[in-house]
Short mmCIF file of C-alpha atoms in Angstrom, two decimals:
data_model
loop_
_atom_site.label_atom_id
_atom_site.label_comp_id
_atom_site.label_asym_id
_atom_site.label_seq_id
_atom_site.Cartn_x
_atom_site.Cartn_y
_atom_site.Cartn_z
CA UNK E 63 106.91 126.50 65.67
CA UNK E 64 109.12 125.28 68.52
CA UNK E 65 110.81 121.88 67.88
CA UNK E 66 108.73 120.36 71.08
CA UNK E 67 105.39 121.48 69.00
CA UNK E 68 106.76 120.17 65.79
CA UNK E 69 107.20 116.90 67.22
CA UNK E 70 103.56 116.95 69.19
CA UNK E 71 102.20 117.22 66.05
CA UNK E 72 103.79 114.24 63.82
CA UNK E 73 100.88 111.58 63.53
CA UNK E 74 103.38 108.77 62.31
CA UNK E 75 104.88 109.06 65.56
CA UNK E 76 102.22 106.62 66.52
CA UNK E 77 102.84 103.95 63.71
CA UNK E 78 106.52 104.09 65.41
CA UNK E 79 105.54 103.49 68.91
CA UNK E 80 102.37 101.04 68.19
CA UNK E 81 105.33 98.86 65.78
CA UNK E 82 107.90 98.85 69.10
CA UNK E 83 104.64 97.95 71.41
CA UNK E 84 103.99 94.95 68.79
CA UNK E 85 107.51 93.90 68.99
CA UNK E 86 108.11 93.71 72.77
CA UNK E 87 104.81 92.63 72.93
CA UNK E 88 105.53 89.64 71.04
CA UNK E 89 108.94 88.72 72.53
CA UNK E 90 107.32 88.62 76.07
CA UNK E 91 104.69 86.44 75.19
CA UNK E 92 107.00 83.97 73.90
CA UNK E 93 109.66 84.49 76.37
CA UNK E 94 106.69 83.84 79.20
CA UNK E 95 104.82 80.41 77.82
CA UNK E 96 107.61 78.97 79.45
CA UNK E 97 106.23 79.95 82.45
CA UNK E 98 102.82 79.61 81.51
CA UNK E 99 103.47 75.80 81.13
CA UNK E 100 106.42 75.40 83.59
CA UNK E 101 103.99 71.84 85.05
CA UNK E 102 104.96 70.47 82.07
CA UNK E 103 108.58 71.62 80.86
CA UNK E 104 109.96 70.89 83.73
CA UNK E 105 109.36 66.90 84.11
CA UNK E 106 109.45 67.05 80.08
CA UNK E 107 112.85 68.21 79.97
CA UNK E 108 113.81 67.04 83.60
CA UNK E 109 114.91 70.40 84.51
CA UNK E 110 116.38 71.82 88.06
CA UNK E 111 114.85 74.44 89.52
CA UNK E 112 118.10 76.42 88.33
CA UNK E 113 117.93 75.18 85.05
CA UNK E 114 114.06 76.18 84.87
CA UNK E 115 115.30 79.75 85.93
CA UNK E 116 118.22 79.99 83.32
CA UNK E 117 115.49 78.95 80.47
CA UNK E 118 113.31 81.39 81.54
CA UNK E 119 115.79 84.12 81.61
CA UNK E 120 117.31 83.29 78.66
CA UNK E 121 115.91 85.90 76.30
CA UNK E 122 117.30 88.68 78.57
CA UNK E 123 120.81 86.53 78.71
CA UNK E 124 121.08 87.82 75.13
CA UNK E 125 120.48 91.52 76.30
CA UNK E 126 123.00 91.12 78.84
CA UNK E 127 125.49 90.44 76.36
CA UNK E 128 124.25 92.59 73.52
CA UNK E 129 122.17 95.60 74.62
CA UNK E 130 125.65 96.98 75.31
CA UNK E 131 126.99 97.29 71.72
CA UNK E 132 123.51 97.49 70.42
CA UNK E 133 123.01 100.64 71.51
CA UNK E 134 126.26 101.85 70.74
CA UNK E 135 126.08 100.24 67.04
CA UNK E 136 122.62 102.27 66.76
CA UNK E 137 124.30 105.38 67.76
CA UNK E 138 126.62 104.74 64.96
CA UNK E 139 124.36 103.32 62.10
CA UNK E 140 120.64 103.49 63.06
CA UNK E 141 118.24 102.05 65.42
CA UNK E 142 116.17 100.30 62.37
CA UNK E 143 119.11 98.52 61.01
CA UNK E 144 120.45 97.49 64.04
CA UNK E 145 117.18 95.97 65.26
CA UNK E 146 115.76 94.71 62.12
CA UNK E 147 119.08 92.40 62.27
CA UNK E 148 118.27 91.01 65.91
CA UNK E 149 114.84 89.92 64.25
CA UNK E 150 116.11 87.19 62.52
CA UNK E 151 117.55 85.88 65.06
CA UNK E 152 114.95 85.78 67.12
CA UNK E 153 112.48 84.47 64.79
CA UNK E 154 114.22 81.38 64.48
CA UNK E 155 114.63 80.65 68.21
CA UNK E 156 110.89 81.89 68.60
CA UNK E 157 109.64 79.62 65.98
CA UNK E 158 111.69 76.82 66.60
CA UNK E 159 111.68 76.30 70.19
CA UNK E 160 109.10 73.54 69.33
CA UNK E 161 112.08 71.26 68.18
CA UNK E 162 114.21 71.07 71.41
CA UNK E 163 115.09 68.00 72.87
CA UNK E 164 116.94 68.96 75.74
CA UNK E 165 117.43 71.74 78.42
CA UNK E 166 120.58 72.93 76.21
CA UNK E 167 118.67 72.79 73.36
CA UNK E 168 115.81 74.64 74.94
CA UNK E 169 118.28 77.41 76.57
CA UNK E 170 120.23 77.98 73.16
CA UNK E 171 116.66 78.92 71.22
CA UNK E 172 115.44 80.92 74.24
CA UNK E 173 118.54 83.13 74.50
CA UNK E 174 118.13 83.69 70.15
CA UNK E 175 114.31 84.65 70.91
CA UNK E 176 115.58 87.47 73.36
CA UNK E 177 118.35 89.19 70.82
CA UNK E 178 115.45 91.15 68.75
CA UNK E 179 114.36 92.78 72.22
CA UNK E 180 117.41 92.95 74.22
CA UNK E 181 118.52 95.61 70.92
CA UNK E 182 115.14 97.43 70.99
CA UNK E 183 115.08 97.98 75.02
CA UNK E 184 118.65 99.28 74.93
CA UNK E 185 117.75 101.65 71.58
CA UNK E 186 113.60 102.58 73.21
CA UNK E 187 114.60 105.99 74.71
CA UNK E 188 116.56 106.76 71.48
CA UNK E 189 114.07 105.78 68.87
CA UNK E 190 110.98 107.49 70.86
CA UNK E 191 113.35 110.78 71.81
CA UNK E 192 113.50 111.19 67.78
CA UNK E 193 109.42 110.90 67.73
CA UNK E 194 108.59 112.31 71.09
CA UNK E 195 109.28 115.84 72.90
CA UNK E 196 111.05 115.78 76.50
CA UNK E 197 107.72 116.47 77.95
CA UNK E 198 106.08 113.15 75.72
CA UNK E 199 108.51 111.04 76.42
CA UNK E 200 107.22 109.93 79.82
CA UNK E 201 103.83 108.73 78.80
CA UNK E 202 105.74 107.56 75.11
CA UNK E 203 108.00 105.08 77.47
CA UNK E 204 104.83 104.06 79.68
CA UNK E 205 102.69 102.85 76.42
CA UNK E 206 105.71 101.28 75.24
CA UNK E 207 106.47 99.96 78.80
CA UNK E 208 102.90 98.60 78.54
CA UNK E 209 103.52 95.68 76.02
CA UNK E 210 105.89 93.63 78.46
CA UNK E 211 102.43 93.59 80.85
CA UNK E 212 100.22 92.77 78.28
CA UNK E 213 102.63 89.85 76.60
CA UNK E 214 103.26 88.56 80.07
CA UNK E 215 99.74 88.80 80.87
CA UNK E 216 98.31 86.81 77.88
CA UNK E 217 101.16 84.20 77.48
CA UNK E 218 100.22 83.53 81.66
CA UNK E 219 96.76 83.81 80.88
CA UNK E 220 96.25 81.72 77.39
CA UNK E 221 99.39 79.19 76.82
CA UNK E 222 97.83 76.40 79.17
CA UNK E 223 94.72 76.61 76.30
CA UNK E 224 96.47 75.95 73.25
CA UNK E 225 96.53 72.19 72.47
CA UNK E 226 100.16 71.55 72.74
CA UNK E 227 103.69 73.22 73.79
CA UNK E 228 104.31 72.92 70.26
CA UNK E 229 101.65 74.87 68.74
CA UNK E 230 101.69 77.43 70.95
CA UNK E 231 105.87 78.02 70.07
CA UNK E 232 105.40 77.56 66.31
CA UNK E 233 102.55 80.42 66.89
CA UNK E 234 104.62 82.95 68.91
CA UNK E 235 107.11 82.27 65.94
CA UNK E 236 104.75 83.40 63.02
CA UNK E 237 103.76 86.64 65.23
CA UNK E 238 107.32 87.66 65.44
CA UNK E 239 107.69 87.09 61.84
CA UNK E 240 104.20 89.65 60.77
CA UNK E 241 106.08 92.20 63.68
CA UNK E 242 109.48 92.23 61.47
CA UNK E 243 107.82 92.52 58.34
CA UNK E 244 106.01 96.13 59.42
CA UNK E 245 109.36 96.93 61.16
CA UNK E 246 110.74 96.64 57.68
CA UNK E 247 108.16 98.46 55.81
CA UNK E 248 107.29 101.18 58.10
CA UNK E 249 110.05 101.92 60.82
CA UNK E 250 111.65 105.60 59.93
CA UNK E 251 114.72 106.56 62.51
CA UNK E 252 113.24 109.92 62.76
CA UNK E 253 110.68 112.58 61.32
CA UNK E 254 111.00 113.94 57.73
CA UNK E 255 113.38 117.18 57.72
CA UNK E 256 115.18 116.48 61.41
CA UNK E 257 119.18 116.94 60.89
CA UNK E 258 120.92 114.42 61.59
CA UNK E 259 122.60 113.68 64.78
CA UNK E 260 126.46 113.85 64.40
CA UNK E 261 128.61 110.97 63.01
CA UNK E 262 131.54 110.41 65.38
CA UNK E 263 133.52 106.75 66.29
CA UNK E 264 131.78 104.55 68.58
CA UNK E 265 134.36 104.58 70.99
CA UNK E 266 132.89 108.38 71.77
CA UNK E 267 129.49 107.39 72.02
CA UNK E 268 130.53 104.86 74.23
CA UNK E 269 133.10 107.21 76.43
CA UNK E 270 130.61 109.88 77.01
CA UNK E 271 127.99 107.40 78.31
CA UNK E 272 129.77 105.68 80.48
CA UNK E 273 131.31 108.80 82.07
CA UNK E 274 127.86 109.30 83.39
CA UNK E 275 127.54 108.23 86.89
CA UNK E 276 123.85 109.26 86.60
CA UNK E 277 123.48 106.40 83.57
CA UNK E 278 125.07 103.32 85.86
CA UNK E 279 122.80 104.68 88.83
CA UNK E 280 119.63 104.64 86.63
CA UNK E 281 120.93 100.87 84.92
CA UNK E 282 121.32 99.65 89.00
CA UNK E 283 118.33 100.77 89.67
CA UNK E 284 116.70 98.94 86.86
CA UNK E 285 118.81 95.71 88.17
CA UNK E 286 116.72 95.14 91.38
CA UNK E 287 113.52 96.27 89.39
CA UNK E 288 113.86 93.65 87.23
CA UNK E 289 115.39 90.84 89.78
CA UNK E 290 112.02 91.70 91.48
CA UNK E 291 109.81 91.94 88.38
CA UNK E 292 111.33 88.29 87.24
CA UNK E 293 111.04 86.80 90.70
CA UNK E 294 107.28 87.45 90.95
CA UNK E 295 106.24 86.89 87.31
CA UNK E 296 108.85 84.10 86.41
CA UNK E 297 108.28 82.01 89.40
CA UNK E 298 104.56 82.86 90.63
CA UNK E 299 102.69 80.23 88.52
CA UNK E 300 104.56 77.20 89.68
CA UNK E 301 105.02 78.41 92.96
CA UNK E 302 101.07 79.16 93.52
CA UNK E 303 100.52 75.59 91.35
CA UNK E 304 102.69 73.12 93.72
CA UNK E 305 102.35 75.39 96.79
CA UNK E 306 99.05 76.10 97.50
CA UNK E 307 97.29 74.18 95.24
CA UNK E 308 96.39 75.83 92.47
CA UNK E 309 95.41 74.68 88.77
CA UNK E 310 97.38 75.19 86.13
CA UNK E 311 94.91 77.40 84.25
CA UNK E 312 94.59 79.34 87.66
CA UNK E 313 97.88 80.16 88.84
CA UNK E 314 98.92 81.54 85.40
CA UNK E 315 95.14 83.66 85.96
CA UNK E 316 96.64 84.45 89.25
CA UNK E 317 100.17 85.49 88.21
CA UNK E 318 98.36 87.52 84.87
CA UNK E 319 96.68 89.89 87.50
CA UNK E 320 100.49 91.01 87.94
CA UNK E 321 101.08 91.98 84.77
CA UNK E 322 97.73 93.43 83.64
CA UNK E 323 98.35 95.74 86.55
CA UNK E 324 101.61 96.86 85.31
CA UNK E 325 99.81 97.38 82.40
CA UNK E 326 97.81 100.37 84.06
CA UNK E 327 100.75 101.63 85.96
CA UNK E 328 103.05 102.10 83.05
CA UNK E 329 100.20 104.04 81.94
CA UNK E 330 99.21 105.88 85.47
CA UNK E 331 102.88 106.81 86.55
CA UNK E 332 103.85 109.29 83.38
CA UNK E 333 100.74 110.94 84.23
CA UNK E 334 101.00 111.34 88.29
CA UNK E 335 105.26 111.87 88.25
CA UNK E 336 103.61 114.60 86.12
CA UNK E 337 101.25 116.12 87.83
CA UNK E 338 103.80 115.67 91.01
CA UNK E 339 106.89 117.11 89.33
CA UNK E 340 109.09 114.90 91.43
CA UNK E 341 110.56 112.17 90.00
CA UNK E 342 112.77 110.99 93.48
CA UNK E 343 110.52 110.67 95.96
CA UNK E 344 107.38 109.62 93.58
CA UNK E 345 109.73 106.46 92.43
CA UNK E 346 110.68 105.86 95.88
CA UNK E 347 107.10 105.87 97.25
CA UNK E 348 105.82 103.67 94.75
CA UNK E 349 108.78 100.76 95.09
CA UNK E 350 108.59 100.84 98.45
CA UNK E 351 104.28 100.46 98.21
CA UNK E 352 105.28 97.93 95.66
CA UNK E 353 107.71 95.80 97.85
CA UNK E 354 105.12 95.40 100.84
CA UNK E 355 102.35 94.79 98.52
CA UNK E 356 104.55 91.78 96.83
CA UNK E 357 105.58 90.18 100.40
CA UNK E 358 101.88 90.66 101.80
CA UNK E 359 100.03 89.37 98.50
CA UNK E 360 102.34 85.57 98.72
CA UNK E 361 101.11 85.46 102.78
CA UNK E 362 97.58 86.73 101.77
CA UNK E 363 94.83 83.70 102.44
CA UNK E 364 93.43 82.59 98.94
CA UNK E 365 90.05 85.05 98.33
CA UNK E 366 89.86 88.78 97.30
CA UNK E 367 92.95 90.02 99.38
CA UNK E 368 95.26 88.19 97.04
CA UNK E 369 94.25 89.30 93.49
CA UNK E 370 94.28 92.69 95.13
CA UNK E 371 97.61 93.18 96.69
CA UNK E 372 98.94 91.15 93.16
CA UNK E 373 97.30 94.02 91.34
CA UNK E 374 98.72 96.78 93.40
CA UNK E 375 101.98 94.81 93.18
CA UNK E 376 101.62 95.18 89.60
CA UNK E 377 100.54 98.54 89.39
CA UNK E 378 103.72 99.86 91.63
CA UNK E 379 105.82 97.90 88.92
CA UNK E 380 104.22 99.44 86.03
CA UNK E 381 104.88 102.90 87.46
CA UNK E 382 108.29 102.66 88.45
CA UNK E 383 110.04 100.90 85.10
CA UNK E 384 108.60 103.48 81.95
CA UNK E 385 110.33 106.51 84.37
CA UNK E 386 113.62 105.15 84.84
CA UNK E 387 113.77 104.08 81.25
CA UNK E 388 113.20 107.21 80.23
CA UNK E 389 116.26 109.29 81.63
CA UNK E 390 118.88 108.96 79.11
CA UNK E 391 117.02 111.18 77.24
CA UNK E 392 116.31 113.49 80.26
CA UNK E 393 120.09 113.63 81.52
CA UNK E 394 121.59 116.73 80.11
CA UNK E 395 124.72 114.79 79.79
CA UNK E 396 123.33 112.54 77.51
CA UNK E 397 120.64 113.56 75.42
CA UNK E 398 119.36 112.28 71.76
CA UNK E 399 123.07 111.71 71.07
CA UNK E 400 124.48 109.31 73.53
CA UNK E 401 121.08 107.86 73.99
CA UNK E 402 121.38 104.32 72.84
CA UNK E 403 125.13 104.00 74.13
CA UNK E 404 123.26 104.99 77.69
CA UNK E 405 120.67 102.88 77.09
CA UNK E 406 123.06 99.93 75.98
CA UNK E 407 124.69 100.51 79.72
CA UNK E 408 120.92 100.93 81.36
CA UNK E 409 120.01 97.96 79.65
CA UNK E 410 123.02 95.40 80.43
CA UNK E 411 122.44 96.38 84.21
CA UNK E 412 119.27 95.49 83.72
CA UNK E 413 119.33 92.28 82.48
CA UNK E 414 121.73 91.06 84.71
CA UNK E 415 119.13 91.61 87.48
CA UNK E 416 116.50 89.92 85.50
CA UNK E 417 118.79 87.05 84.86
CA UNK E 418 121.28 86.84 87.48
CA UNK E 419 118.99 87.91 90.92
CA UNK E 420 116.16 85.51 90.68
CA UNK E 421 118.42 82.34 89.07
CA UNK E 422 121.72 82.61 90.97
CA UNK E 423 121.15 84.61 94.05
CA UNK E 424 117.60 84.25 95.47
CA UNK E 425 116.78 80.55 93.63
CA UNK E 426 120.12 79.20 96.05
CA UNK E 427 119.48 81.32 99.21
CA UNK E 428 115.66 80.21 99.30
CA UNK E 429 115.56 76.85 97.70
CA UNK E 430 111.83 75.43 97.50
CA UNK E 431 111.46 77.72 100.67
CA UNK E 432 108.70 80.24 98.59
CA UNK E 433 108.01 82.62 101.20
CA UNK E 434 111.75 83.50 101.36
CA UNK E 435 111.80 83.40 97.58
CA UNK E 436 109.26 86.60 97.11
CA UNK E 437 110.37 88.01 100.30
CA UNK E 438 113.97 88.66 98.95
CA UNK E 439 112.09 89.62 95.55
CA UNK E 440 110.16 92.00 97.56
CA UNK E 441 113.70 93.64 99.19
CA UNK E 442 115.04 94.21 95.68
CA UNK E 443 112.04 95.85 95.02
CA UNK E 444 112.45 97.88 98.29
CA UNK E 445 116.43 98.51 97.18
CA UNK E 446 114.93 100.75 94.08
CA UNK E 447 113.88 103.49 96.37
CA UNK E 448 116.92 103.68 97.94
CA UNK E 449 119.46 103.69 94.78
CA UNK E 450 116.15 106.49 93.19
CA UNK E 451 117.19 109.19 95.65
CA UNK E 452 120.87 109.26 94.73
CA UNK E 453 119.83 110.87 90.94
CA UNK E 454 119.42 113.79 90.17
CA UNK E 455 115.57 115.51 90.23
CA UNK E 456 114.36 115.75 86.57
CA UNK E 457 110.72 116.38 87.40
CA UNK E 458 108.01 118.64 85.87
CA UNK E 459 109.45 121.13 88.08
CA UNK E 460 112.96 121.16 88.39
CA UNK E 461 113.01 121.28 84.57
CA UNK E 462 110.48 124.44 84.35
CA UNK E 463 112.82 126.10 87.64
CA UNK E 464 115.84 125.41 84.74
CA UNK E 465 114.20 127.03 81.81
CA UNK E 466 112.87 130.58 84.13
CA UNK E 467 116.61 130.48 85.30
CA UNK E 468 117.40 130.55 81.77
CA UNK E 469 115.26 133.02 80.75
CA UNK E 470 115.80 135.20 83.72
CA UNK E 471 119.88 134.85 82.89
CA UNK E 472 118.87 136.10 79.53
#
């Protein structure tokens, strides 16, 4: 049996991926009741509309600064150690979140919530390349991709019900805790029988990634992704709440629809890149779909034209971010080996967009000025499709042209 079979075949694969879902799962639900009940942090704690952004973005702050040796440490000693350690961390600043007095206060416990998955993002492709075959790992990094939609989507959707900030914190804390206790007990770094990968210093693991010119144009990429994604889902509950008027309870309804639908695209775009066999120009169709939608859905009179375009917004970011996740284990150059050093790279890049694009570049060009706010989240959106056709085609098809050249040379 072929190794691709062997690993088509492993049941617990599931347990692995459905544990990772939890986690991110988790983190984004608690990372977005901040935004969920941004009416009433922000007089609580007096905040700027800057200092709103840097709490916000605070969980992927810590990925900025860690995914980088996290995935290099995990090359070294094991995704499961490496990750069960960020847990800890962020159970505390989950869980106690509730206690902050101030914006400092606020900002330190947010950045501890986002350690746990700013060392599982950079160590996905790594941990699901041990479970899944080349041709799995698509649709494995689109269900995993899936769990940031649905934790955005029911943190937007269901903070504004609990009875208090407080309980709804000290809740997302106890969640994290139940997610690190199965990590614990049932996380296994790879199948029963696989040999291990080779042992070499981290300085290696590190060298060969960052050699990759392929790996920094997959992690810029994923920085105007994710200044976009942040922009719309970070900022679109206040903005539709003091802008145009809409309840609390509505606008995080309103903003939800966004995530839900990246909830379906993470799931549709596997499938269709797929059945395409073109990676390029199906990623640059869909961010370029996506960036019109975004611009056209903020303009969009209140009534069914708004949900919609939000949805297709959604959908085009759903498709685009479980693709480009998945090429460090797609890139010749990099493979099972250098996979969590790559992703370490992909995944600093990445936060700095979500952190740095929507808080310290479009916040101070558009001010309170909303329209410019999603327009410019709607350009980095359009940027992907550009930076997309600079990599190299690892489709459906360019990979079966590789193996019949192969076999032919055989």
């Amino acid at each position: 049996m072929s190794e691709c079979a062997k690993l088509s075949s492993l049941p617990y694969r599931w347990v692995i991926l459905l544990i990772m879902w939890s986690t991110m799962c988790v983190a984004l639900i608690a990372q977005f009741q901040v935004a969920a009940l941004a009416y009433q942090i922000i007089p609580d704690f007096k905040l700027t509309s800057g200092q709103y952004g840097m709490v916000l973005t605070a969980p992927m702050l810590a990925g900025l600064f860690f995914s980088f040796p996290a995935g290099a440490l995990a090359d070294r000693w094991g995704v499961k150690r490496v990750v069960a350690v960020g847990f800890v961390f962020s159970i505390v600043g989950t869980f106690f979140r509730f206690s902050a007095e101030n914006f400092l206060q606020l900002f330190i416990l947010m950045f501890l919530a986002g350690i746990c998955p700013g060392f599982l993002n950079a160590n996905a492709p790594k941990l699901l390349g041990a479970w899944f075959s080349k041709a799995q790992m698509g649709m494995a990094m689109g269900i995993y991709f899936s769990a940031t939609g649905v934790g955005m989507g029911i943190a937007l959707a269901t903070t504004a019900l609990f009875p208090s900030t407080k309980s709804a914190f000290i809740a997302a804390g106890i969640a994290m805790l139940v997610i690190w206790l199965l990590w614990m007990l049932f996380i296994k770094a790879k199948p029963e029988g696989a040999p291990d990968l080779p042992v070499m210093p981290v300085t290696k693991y590190i060298g060969v990634a960052a050699g990759s010119k392929n790996v920094w144009l997959v992690g810029v990429a994923l920085m105007f992704f994710m200044g976009s994604s942040m922009a719309f889902s970070g900022f679109l509950p206040n903005a539709l709440h003091s802008e145009q008027g809409l309840r609390p309870a509505a606008a995080g309804f309103m903003a939800s629809i966004v995530t839900f639908g990246t909830v379906v695209g993470s799931i549709l775009g596997p499938v269709i890149s797929r059945r395409t066999g073109k990676l390029r120009p199906f990623l640059a169709l869909v961010a370029v779909l996506g960036a019109a939608a975004g611009i056209l859905a903020w303009l969009a009179p209140q009534g069914i034209v708004m949900p919609a375009l939000f949805a297709l917004l959604g959908i085009m970011l759903g498709m685009c971010a479980p693709i480009l996740m998945s090429f460090p284990m797609l890139l010749p150059e990099i493979g099972p080996v250098y996979a969590g050093s790559a992703g370490g790279i992909i995944g600093t890049l990445q936060v700095v967009g979500g952190v740095c694009i929507p808080s310290f570049i479009i916040t101070p060009l558009a001010g309170q000025n909303y329209t410019l706010f999603f327009a410019l989240g709607s350009l980095c959106f359009f940027l992907v499709s550009v930076v997309v056709l600079l990599l190299p085609e690892l489709g459906a098809k360019s990979q079966a042209k590789v193996g019949a050249d192969l076999a032919e040379a055989m």
